Every structure is written in C-alpha cells, then in structure tokens.
PDB file of C-alpha atoms in Angstrom:
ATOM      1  CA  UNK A 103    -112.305-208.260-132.988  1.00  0.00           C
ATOM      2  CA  UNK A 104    -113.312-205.260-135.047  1.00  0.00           C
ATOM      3  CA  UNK A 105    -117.160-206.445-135.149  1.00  0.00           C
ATOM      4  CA  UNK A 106    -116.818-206.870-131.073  1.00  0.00           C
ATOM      5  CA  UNK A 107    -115.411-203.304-130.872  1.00  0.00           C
ATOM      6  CA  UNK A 108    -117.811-201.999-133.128  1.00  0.00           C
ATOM      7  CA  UNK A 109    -120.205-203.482-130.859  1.00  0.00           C
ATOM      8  CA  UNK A 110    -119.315-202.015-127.887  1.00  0.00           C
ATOM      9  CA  UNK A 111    -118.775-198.811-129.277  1.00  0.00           C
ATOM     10  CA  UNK A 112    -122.583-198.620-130.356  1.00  0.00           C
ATOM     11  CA  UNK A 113    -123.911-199.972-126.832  1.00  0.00           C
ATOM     12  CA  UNK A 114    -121.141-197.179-125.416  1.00  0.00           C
ATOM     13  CA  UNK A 115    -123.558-194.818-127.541  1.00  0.00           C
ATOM     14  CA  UNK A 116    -126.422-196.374-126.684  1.00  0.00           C
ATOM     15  CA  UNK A 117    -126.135-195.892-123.235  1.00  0.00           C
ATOM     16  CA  UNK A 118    -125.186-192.538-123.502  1.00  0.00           C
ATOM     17  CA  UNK A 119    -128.486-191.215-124.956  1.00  0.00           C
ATOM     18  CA  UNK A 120    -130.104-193.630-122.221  1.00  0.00           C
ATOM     19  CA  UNK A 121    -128.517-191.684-119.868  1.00  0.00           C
ATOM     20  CA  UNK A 122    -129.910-188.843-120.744  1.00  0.00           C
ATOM     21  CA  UNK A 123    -133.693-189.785-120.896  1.00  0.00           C
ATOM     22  CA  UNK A 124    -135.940-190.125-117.746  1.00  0.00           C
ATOM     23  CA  UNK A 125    -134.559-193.015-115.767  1.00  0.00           C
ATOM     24  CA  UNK A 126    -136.010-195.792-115.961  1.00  0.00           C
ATOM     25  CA  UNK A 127    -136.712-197.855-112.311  1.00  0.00           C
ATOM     26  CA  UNK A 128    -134.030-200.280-112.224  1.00  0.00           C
ATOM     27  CA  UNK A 129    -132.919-202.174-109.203  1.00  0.00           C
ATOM     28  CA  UNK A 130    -129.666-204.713-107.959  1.00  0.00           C
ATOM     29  CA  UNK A 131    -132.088-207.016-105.814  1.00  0.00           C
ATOM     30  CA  UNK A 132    -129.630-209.600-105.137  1.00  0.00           C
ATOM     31  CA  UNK A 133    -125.898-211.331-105.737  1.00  0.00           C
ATOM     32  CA  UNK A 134    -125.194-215.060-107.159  1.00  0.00           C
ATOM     33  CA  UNK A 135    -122.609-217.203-106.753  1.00  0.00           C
ATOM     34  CA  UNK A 136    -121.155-217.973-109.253  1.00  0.00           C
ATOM     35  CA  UNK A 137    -118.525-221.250-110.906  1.00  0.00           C
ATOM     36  CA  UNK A 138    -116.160-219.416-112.835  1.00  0.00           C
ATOM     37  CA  UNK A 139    -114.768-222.668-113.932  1.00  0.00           C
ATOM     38  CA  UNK A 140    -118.093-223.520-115.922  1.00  0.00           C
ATOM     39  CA  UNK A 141    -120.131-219.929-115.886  1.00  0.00           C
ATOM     40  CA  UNK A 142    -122.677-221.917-114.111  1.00  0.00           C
ATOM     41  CA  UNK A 143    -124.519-220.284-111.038  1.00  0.00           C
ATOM     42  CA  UNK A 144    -124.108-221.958-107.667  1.00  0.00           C
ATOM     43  CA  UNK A 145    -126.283-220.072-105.325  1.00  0.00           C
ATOM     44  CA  UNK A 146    -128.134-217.192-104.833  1.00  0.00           C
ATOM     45  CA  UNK A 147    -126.806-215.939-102.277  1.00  0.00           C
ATOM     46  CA  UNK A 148    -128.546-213.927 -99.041  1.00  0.00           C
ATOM     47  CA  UNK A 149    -127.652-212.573 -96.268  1.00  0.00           C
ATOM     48  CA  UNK A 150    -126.535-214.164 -93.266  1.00  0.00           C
ATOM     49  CA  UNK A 151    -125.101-216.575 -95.229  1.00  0.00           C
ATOM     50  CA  UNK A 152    -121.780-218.830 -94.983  1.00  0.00           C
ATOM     51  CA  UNK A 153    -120.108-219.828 -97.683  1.00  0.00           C
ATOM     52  CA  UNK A 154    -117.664-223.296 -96.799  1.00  0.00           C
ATOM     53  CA  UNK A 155    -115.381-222.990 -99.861  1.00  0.00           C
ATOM     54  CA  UNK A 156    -114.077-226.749 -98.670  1.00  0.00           C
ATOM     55  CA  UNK A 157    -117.959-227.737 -99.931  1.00  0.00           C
ATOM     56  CA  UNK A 158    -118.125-226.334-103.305  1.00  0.00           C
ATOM     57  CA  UNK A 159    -117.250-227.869-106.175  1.00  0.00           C
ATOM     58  CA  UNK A 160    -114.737-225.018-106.987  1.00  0.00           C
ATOM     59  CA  UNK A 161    -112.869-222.521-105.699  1.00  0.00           C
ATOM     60  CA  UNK A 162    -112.863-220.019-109.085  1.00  0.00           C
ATOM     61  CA  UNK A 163    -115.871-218.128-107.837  1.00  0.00           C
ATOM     62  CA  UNK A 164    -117.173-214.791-108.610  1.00  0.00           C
ATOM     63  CA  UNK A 165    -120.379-212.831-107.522  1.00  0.00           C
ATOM     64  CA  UNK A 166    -122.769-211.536-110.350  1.00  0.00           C
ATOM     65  CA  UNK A 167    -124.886-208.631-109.312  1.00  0.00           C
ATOM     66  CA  UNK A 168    -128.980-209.538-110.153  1.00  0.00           C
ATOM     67  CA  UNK A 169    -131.321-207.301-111.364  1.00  0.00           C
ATOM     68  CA  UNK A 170    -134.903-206.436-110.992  1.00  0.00           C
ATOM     69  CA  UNK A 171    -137.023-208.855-113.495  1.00  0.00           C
ATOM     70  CA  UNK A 172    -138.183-207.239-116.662  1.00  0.00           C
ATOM     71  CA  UNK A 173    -134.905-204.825-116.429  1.00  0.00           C
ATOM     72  CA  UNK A 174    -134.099-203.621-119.415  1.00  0.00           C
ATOM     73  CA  UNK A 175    -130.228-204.134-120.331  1.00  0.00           C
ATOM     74  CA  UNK A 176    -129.538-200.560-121.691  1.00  0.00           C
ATOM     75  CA  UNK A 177    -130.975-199.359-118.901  1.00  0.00           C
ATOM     76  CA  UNK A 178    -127.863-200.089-117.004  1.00  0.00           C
ATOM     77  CA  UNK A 179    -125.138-198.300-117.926  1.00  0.00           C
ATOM     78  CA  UNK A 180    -122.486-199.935-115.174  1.00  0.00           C
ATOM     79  CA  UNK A 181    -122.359-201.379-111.575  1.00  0.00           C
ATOM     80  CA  UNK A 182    -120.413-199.972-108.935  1.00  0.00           C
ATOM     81  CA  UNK A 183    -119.007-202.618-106.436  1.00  0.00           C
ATOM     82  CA  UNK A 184    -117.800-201.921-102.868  1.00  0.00           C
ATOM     83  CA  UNK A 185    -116.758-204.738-101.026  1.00  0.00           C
ATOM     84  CA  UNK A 186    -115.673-204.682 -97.504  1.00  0.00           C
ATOM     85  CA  UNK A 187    -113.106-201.510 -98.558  1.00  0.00           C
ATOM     86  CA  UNK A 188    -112.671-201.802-102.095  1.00  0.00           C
ATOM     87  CA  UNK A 189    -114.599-200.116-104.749  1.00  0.00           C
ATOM     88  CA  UNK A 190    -115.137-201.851-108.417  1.00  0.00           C
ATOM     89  CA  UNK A 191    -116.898-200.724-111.541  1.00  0.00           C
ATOM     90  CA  UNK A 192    -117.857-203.107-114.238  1.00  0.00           C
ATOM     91  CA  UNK A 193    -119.611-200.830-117.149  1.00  0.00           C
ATOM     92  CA  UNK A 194    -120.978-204.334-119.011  1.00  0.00           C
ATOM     93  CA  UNK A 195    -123.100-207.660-118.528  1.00  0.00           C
ATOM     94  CA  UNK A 196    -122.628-209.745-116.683  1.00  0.00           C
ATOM     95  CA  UNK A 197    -121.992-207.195-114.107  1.00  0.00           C
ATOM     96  CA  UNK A 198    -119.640-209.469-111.634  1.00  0.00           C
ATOM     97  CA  UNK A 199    -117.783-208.457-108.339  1.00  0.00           C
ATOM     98  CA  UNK A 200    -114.419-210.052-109.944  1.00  0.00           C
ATOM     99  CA  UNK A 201    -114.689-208.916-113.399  1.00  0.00           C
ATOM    100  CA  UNK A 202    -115.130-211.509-116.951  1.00  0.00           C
ATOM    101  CA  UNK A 203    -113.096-211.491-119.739  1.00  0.00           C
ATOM    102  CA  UNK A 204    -115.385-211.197-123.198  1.00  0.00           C
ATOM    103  CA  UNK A 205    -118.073-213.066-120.616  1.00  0.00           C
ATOM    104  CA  UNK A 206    -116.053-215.950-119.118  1.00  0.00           C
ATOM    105  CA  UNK A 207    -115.866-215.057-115.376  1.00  0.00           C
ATOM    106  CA  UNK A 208    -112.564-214.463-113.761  1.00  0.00           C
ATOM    107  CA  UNK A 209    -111.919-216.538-110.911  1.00  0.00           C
ATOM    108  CA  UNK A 210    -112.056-215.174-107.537  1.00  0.00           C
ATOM    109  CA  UNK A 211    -110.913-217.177-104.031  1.00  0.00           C
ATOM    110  CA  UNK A 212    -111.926-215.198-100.842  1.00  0.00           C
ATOM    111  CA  UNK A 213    -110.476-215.474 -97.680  1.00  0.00           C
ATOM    112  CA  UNK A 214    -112.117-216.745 -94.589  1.00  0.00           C
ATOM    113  CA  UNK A 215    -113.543-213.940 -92.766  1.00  0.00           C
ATOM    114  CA  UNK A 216    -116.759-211.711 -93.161  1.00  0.00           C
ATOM    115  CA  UNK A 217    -117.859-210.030 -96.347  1.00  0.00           C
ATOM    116  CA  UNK A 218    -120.295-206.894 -97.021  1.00  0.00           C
ATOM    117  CA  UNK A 219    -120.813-206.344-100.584  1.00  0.00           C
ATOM    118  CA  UNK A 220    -123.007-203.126-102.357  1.00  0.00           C
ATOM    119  CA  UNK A 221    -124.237-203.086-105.715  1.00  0.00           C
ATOM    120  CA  UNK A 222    -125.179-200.089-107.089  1.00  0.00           C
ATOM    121  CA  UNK A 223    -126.548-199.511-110.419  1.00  0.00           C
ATOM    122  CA  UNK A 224    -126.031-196.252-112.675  1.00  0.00           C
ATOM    123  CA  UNK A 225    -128.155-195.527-116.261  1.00  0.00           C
ATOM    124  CA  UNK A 226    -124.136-193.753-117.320  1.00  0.00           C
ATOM    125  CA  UNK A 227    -121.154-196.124-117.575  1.00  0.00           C
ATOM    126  CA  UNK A 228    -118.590-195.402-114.550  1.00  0.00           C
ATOM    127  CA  UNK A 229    -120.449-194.653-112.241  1.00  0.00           C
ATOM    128  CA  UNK A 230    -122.172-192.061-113.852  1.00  0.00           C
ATOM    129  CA  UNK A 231    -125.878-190.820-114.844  1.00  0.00           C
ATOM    130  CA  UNK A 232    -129.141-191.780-112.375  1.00  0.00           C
ATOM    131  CA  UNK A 233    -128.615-193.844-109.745  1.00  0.00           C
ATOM    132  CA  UNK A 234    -130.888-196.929-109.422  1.00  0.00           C
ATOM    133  CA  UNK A 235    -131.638-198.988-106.005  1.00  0.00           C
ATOM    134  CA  UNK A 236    -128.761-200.680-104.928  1.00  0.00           C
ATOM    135  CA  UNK A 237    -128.615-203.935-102.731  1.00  0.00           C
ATOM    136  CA  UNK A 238    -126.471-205.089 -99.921  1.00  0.00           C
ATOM    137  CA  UNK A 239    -125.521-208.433 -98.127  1.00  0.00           C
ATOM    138  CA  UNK A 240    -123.138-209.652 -95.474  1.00  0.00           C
ATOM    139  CA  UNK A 241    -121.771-213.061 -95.549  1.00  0.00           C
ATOM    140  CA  UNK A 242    -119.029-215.495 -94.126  1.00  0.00           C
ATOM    141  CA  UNK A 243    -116.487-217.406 -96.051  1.00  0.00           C
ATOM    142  CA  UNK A 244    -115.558-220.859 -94.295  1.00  0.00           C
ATOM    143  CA  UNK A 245    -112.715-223.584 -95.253  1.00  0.00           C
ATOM    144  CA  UNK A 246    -113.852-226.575 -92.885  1.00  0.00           C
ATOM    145  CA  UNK A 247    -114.081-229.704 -94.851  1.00  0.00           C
ATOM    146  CA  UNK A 248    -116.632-231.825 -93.840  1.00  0.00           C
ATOM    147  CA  UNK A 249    -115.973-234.542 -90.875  1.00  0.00           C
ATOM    148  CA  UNK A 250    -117.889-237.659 -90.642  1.00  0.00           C
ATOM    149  CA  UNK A 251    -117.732-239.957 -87.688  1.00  0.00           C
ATOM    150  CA  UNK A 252    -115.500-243.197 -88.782  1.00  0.00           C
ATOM    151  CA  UNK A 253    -118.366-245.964 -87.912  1.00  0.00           C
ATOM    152  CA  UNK A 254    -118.520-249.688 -89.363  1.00  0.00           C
ATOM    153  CA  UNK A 255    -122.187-251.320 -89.162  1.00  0.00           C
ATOM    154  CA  UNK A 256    -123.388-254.588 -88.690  1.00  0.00           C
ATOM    155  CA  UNK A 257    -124.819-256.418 -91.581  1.00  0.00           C
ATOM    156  CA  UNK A 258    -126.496-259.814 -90.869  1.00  0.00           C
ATOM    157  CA  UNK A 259    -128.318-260.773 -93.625  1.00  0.00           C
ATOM    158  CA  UNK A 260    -130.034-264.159 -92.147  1.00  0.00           C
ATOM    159  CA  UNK A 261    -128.176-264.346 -89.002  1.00  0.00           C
ATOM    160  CA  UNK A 262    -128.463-265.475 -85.401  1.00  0.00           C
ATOM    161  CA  UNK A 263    -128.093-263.540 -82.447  1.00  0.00           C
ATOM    162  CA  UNK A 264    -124.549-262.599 -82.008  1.00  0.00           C
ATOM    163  CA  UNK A 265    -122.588-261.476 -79.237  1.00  0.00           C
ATOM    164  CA  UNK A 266    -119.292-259.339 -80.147  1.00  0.00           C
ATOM    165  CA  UNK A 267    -115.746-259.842 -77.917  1.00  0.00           C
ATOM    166  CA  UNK A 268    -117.127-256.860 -76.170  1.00  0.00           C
ATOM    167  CA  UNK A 269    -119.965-258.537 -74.645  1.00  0.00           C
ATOM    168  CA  UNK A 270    -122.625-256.568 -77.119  1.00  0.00           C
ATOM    169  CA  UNK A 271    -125.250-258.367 -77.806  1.00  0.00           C
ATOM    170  CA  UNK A 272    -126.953-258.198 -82.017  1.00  0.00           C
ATOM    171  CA  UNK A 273    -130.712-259.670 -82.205  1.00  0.00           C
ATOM    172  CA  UNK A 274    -131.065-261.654 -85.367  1.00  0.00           C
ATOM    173  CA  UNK A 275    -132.631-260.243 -87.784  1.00  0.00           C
ATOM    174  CA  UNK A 276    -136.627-260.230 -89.011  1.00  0.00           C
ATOM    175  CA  UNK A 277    -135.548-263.491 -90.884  1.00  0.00           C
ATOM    176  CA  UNK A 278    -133.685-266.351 -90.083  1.00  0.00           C
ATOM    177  CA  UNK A 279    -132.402-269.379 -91.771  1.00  0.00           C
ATOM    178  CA  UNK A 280    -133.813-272.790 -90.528  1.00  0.00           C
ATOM    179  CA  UNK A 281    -132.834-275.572 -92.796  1.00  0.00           C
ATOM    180  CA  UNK A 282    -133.917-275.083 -96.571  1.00  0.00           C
ATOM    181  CA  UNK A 283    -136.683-272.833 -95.483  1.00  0.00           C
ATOM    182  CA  UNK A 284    -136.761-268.863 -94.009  1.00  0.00           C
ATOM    183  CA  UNK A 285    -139.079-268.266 -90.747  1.00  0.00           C
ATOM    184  CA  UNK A 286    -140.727-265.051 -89.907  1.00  0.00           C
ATOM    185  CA  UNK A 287    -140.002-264.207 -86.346  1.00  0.00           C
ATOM    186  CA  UNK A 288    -142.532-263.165 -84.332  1.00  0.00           C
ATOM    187  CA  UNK A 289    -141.475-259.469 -84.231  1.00  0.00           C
ATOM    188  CA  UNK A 290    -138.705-257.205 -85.687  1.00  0.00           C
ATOM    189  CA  UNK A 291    -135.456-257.125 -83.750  1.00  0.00           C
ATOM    190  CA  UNK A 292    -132.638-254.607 -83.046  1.00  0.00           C
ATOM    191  CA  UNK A 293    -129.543-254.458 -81.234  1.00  0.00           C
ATOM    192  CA  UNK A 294    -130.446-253.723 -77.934  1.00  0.00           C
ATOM    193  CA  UNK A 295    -127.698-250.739 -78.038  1.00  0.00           C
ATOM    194  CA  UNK A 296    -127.715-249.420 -81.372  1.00  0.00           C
ATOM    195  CA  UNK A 297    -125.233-247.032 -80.735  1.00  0.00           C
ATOM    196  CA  UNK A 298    -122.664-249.646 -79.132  1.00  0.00           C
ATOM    197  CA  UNK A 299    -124.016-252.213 -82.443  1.00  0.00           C
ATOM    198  CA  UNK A 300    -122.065-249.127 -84.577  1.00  0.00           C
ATOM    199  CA  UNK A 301    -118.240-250.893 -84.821  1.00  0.00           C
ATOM    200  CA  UNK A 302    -118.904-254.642 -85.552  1.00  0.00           C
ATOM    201  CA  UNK A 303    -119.579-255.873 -88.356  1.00  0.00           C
ATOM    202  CA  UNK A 304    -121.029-259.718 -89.277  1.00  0.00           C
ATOM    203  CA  UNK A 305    -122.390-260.428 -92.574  1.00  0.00           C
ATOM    204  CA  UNK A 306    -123.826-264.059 -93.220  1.00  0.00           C
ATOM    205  CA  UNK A 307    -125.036-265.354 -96.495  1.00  0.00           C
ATOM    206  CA  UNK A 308    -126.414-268.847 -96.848  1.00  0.00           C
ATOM    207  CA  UNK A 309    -127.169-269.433-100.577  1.00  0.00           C
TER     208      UNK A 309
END
C-alpha cells in the first residue's frame, strides 16, 4: 500500500508540472464497452448505437473513455464525464464512466432508455489545467432477449417421397435406397413448400 501511494503521489506531481507546460494535443476520440466481470473490452462503441443488455455476456459493464493514438499518459491529468445529467471525474487510467477500484472496473447496469455521454480531457487532475478535445455519443440500452421461431425440420436421409397427415407432400431426397445399392436421381429434389416442409420431421436410416 505505501509503494502504491507513493506512486500516486509522484504521478499527482507529475501531472502537476505537466500542467503547467504547453499542452500537449490530446484528444477522447471514442468510448468502449467494457466487461467489468473480466476487464475485457466488448465493443467500441459509436453512435447511433443500441446496446441489448439481454445479448451480452454480462451485465457488469462500464464505459472507458479512448484516447487519441500516440497520447501520452501524463498528458492527461483527469476525465470529466457527463452523462445524460450527471457529471463524473476520474483523475487516473483507465479513465471509465463508472469508476475502477486499483484498475478492476466497477460494474455498471444501465437502464433501458437513451444515453448521451461527453468525455472531456484536462492536462490538471479535477477538471483542471488545458482542456483537450472531447468526444460525444448517443446510444440506446435494450433488454429484449432474442426470439427464435419454434420450427422442427425434416430429415430424410435416404428416403422416399412422403406425404405428412396434413396432406404436405416431401420429395425424396438426391439419393435413394434401392436394394443393397444407392441411385442418383435424375435431379435434386425439395419439398414443394418449403415453408409448410418446416414442422415434420422423418428421419430414415437403412444401414
């Protein structure tokens, strides 16, 4: 503990005299998703986007601010957030919306609804010393799990025509066994009404 708070204190000093040099161009260029179960990025996110928190494989998210390549970390002395009406300042790496704890991300579940998120960065911790470019996206937090049509397919492997209690009718297949030998049909059939074919299911096997 005393070697992390040593630490700090020096990049706290560091900063400090960066702060008072001629800025250096530094930019927030974009936001990422981000697992805070794992610390591992989900998407980069952009605007316009919508985020379906019943699709992801958590819902312990966060949203790290990204920075021009080639920035150089003591250039940035903090990041002030403002999201939708609240204001956040995060004064070291990795610079998230919903803070970290000695770098772990802190989880973070948003609501369904629409989001507008600024970053801006600052050469002074707190919101303090030059300003750099800051970067803003809207976005759209879903919770619609996914809904796939119930269907049951037909599987003839070898089989004859077939005609279901419905009255639909399933050509064979390409092949079809006669005796101890397979014959090529002349051409490749399908049900006549693939879509009424999706509900039956027939599976022959002739070893």
């Amino acid at each position: 503990m005393k070697k992390r708070g040593l630490l700090l204190f020096f990049l706290f000093l560091m900063q400090q005299v960066w702060a008072q040099r001629e800025p250096a161009p530094f930019a927030v260029v974009g936001f990422t998703l981000m697992n805070a179960d794992t610390e591992i990025a989900i998407v980069q996110l952009r605007s316009g986007d919508v985020i379906n928190l019943a699709l992801l494989p958590t819902r312990q998210l966060n949203l790290r601010a990204s920075f021009r390549p080639n920035t150089l970390p003591l250039a940035i002395g903090s990041v002030v957030f403002a999201f939708n009406d609240s204001l956040h300042t995060e004064n070291y790496p990795p610079y998230a919306w919903w803070g970290d704890l000695e770098g772990n991300y802190l989880g973070w579940t948003p609501k369904p609804g629409s989001y507008t998120v600024t970053a801006t960065p600052y050469s002074g911790a707190n919101g303090t010393g030059s300003e750099g470019e800051s970067a803003t996206i809207h976005f759209t937090v879903i919770d619609q799990p996914l809904q796939l049509p119930s269907a049951v397919y037909r599987l003839n492997a070898g089989g004859t025509d077939y005609i279901d209690p419905q009255g639909v009718i399933f050509n064979a297949d390409n092949y079809v066994f006669l005796s101890q030998t397979i014959r090529p049909l002349a051409r490749a059939r399908q049900p006549r009404d693939h879509l009424a074919a999706v509900g039956a299911v027939r599976i022959r096997h002739r070893h």
